mmCIF file of C-alpha atoms in Angstrom:
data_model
loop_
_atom_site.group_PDB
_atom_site.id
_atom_site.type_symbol
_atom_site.label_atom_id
_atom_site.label_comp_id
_atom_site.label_asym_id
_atom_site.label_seq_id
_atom_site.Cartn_x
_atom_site.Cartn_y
_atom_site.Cartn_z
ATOM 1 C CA UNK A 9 0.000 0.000 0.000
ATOM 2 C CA UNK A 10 1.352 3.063 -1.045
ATOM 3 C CA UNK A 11 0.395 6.407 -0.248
ATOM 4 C CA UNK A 12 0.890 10.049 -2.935
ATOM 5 C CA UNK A 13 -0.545 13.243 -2.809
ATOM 6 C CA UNK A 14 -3.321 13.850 -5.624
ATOM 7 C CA UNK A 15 -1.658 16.979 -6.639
ATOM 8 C CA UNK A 16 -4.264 19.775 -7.959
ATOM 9 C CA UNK A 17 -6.290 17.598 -9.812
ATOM 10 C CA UNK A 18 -10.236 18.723 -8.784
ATOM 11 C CA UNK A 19 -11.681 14.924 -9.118
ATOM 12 C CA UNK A 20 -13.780 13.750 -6.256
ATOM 13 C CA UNK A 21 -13.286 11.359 -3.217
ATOM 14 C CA UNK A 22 -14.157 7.545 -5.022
ATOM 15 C CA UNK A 23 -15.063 6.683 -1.099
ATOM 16 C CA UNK A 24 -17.738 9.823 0.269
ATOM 17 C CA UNK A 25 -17.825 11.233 -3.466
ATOM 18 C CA UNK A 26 -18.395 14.460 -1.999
ATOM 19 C CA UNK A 27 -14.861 16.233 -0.913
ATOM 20 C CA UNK A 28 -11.876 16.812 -2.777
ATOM 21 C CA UNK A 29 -9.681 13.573 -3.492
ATOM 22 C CA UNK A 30 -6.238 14.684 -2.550
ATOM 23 C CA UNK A 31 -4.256 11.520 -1.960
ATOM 24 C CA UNK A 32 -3.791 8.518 -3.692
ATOM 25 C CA UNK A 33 -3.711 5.517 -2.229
ATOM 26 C CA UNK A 34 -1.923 2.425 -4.027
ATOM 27 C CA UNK A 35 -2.842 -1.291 -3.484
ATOM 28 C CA UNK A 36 -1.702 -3.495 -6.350
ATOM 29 C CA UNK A 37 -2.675 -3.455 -9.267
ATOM 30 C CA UNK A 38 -5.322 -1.192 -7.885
ATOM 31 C CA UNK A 39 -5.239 2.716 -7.067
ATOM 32 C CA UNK A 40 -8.022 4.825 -5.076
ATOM 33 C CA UNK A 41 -8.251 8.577 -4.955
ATOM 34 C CA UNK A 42 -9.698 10.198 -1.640
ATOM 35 C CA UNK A 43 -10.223 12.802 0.450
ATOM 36 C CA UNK A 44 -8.105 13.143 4.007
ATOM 37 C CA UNK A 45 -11.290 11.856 5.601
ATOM 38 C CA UNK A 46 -11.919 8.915 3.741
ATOM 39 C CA UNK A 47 -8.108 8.148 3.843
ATOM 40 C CA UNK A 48 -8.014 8.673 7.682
ATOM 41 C CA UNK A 49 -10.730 6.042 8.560
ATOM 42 C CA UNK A 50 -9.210 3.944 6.386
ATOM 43 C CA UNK A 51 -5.876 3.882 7.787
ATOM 44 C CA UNK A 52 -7.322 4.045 11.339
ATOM 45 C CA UNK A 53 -9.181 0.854 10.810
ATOM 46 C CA UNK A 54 -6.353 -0.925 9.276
ATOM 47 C CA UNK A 55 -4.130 0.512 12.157
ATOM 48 C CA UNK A 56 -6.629 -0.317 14.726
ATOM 49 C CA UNK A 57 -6.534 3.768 15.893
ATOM 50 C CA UNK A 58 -9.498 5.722 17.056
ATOM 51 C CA UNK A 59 -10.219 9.118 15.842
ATOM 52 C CA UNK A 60 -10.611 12.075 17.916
ATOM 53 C CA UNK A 61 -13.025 14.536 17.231
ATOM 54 C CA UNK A 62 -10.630 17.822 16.414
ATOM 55 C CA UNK A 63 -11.680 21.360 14.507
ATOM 56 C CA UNK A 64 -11.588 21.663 11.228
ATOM 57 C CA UNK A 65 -10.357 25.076 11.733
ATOM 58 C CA UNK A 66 -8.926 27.965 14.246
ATOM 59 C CA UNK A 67 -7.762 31.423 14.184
ATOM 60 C CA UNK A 68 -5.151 33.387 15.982
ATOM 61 C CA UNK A 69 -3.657 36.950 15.556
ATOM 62 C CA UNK A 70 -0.423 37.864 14.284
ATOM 63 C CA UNK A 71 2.053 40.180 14.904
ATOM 64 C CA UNK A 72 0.336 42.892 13.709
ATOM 65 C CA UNK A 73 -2.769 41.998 15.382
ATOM 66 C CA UNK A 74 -4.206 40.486 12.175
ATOM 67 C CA UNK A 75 -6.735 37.222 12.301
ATOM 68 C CA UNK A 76 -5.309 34.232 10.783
ATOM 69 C CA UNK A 77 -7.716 31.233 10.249
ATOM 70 C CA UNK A 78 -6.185 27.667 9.728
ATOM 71 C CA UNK A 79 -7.496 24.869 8.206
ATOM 72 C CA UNK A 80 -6.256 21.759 10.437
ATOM 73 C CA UNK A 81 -5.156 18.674 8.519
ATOM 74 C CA UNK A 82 -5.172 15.571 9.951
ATOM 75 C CA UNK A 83 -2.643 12.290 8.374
ATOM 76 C CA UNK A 84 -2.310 9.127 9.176
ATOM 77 C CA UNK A 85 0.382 7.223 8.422
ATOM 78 C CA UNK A 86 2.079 3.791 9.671
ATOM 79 C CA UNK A 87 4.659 5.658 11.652
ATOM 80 C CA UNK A 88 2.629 7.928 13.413
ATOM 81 C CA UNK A 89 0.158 10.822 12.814
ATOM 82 C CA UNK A 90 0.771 14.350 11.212
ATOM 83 C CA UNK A 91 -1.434 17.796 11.811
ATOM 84 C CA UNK A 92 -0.961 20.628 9.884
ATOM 85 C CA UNK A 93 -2.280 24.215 10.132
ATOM 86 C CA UNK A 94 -2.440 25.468 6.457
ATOM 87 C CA UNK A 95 -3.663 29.141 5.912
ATOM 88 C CA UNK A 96 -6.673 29.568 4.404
ATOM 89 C CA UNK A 97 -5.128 31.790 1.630
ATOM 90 C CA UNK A 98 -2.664 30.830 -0.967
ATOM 91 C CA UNK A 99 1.025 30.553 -0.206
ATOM 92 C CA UNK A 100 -0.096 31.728 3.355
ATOM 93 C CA UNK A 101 1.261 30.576 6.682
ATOM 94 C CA UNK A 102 1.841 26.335 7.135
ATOM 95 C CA UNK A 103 2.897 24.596 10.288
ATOM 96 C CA UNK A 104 2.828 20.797 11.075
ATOM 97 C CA UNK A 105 3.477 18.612 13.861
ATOM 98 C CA UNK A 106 4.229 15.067 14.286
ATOM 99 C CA UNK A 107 3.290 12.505 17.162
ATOM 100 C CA UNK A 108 3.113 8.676 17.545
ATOM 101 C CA UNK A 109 0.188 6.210 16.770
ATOM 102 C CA UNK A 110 -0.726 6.229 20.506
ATOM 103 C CA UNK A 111 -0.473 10.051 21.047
ATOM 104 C CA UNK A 112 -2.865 11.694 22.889
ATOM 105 C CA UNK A 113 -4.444 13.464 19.149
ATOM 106 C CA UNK A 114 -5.900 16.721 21.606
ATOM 107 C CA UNK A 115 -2.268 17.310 23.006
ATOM 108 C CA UNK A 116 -0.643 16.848 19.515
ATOM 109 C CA UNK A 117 -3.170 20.112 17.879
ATOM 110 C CA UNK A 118 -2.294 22.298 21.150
ATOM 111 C CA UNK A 119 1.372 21.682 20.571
ATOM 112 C CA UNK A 120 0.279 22.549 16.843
ATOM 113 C CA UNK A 121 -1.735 25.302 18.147
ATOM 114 C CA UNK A 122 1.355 26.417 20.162
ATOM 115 C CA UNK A 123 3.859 26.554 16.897
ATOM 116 C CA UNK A 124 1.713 28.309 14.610
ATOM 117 C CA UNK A 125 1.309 30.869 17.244
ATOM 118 C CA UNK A 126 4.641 30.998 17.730
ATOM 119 C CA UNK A 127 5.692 31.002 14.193
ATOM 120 C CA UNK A 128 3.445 33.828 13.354
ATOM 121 C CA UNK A 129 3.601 35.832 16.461
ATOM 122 C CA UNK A 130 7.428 37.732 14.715
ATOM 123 C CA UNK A 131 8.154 39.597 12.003
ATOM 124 C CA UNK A 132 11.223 38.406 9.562
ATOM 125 C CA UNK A 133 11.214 40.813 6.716
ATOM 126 C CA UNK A 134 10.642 44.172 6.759
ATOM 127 C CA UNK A 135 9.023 45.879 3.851
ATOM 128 C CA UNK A 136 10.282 49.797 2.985
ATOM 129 C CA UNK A 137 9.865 51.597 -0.562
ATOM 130 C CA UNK A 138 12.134 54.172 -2.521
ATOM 131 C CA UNK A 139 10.940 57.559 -3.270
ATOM 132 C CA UNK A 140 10.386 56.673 -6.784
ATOM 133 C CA UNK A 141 7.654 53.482 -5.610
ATOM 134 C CA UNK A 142 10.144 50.800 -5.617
ATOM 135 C CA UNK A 143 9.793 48.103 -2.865
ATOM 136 C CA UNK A 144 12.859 46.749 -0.597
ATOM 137 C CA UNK A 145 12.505 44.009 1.089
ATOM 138 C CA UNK A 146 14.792 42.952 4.042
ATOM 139 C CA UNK A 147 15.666 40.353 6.554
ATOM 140 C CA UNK A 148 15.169 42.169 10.131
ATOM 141 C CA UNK A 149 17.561 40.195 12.642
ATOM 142 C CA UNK A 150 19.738 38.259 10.120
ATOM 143 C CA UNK A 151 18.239 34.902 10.316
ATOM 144 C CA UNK A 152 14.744 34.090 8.257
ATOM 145 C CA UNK A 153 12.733 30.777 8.457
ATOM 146 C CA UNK A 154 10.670 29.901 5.521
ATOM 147 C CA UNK A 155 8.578 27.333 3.863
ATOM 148 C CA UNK A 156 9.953 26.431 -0.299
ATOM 149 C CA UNK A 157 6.560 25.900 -2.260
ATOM 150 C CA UNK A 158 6.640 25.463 -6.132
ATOM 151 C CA UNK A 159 6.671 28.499 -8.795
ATOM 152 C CA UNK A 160 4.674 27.434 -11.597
ATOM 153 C CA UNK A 161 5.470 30.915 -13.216
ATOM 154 C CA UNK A 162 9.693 30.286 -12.675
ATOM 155 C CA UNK A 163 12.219 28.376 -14.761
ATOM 156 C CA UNK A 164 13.094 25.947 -11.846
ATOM 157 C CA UNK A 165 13.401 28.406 -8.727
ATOM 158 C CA UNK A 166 11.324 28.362 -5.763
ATOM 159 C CA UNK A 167 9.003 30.588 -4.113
ATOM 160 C CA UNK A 168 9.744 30.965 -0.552
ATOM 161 C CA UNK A 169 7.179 31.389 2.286
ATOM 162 C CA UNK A 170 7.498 34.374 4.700
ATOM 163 C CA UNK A 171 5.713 35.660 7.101
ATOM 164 C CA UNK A 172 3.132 34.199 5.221
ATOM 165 C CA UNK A 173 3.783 36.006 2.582
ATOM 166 C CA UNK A 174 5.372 34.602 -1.086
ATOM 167 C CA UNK A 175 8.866 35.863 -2.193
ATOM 168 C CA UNK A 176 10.384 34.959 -4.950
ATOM 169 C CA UNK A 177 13.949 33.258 -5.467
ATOM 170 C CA UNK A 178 14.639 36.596 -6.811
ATOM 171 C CA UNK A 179 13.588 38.748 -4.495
ATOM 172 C CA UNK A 180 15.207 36.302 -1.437
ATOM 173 C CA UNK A 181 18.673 36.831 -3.539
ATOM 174 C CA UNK A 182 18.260 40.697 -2.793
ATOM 175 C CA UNK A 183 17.080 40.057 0.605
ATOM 176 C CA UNK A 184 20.855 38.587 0.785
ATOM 177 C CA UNK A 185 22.368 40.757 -0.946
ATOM 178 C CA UNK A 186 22.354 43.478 2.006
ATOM 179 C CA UNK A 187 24.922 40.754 3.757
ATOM 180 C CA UNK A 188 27.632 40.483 1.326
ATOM 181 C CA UNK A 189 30.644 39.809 2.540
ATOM 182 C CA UNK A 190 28.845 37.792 5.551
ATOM 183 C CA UNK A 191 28.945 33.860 5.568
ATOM 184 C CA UNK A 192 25.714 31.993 5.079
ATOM 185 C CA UNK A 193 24.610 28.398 6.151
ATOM 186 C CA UNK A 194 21.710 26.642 4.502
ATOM 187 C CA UNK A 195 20.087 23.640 6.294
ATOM 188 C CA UNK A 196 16.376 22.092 5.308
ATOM 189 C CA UNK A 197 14.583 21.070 8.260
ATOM 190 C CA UNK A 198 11.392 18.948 7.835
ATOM 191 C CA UNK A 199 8.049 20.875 7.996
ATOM 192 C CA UNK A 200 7.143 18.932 11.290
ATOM 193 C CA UNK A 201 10.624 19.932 13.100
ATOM 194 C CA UNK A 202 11.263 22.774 15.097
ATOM 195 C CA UNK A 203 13.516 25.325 13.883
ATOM 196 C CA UNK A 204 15.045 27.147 16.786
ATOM 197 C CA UNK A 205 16.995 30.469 16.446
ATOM 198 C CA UNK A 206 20.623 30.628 16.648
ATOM 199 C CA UNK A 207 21.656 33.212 19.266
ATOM 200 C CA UNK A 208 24.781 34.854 19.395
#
C-alpha cells in the first residue's frame, strides 16, 4: 500500500464522493483517490486507531494583530500521525506537527496550536519603498525561516514562504544581498521539526 498526494487535480473522493480527493492511495494493481477523511478512517481501521473529534479550523492573531484562520489537517500514516495548520489563503502561513500512533491526538493540535502561534507571532522581513515606488525588502535580525513551495510561473526556482507572505527566489537573492561579505549556512529542516533560532 502506497500512499501520494493527488496533486491539484479537482476529481472527487471515489469513497464519500463528496470532498476533494487529494491523496492517492496504491494497493496493487489497484489505485483509489480520496479525500483526508476517507483516507483517515481507512488507515485508522487498518491501524486499529481511534479518531478524535478535532476542529476543522482555528484562528489566531499575528504580529500585527491580524486574524489568521487555519485549516487543520489531519494524516495518518504507519509511523505515526501528522497535523498541519495550512492558511486559508494561498502561499499563506503552514505549520505541522508530528506525534506517535498512541499520542494523545488533543495534546498533539495544542502543541500545533502552540507553533503556529509561535511562528506567526514575529516579524522576519521588513518591507520599505524608494521615493520613486520601488519596494525593498529585508531580513530584520539576520536569520529568516521559511517554507519552499513550487513556482509554476519560474524556470526551476522556488518561491519561498514568509511571514506568510510569497517571495520569490529573486527577491530572497536581494534580501541577501544586504549581507555580502557575511557567511551563510543553509540547512532544510522537515516541515514537522522545530527550527530554533541561533543566538549569538
Amino acid at each position: 500500500m502506497e500512499e501520494n498526494n493527488a496533486g491539484d487535480n479537482m476529481n472527487l473522493c471515489e469513497s464519500c464522493e463528496a470532498a476533494e480527493a487529494k491523496i492517492v492511495l496504491s494497493m496493487e494493481p489497484n489505485s483509489m483517490h480520496l479525500c483526508s477523511n476517507c483516507y483517515n478512517e481507512l488507515m485508522a481501521k487498518e491501524l486499529d486507531l481511534k479518531l478524535e473529534q478535532l476542529p476543522d479550523t482555528f484562528s489566531l492573531k499575528d504580529h500585527q494583530g491580524i486574524s489568521r484562520t487555519f485549516e487543520v489537517d489531519r494524516r495518518i500514516h504507519p509511523i505515526g500521525i501528522c497535523l498541519e495548520a495550512i492558511e486559508t489563503i494561498e502561499f499563506g502561513y503552514k505549520f505541522a506537527v508530528h506525534g506517535e500512533l498512541d499520542c494523545d491526538q488533543l495534546e498533539l493540535l495544542t502543541k500545533l496550536i502552540a507553533k503556529t502561534r509561535k511562528g506567526i507571532a514575529k516579524k522576519q522581513v521588513e518591507t520599505n519603498a524608494f521615493p520613486n515606488g520601488q519596494i525593498l525588502y529585508s531580513i530584520i535580525d539576520d536569520q529568516v525561516t521559511g517554507i519552499i513551495e513550487y513556482d509554476d510561473t519560474s524556470d526551476g526556482t522556488p518561491l519561498v514562504i514568509i511571514d506568510g507572505n510569497p517571495f520569490t527566489w529573486e527577491e530572497v537573492g536581494k534580501m541577501v544581498m544586504s549581507f555580502e561579505g557575511f557567511q551563510i549556512k543553509i540547512k532544510m529542516y522537515d516541515v514537522t521539526d522545530d527550527v530554533e533560532e541561533e543566538s549569538d
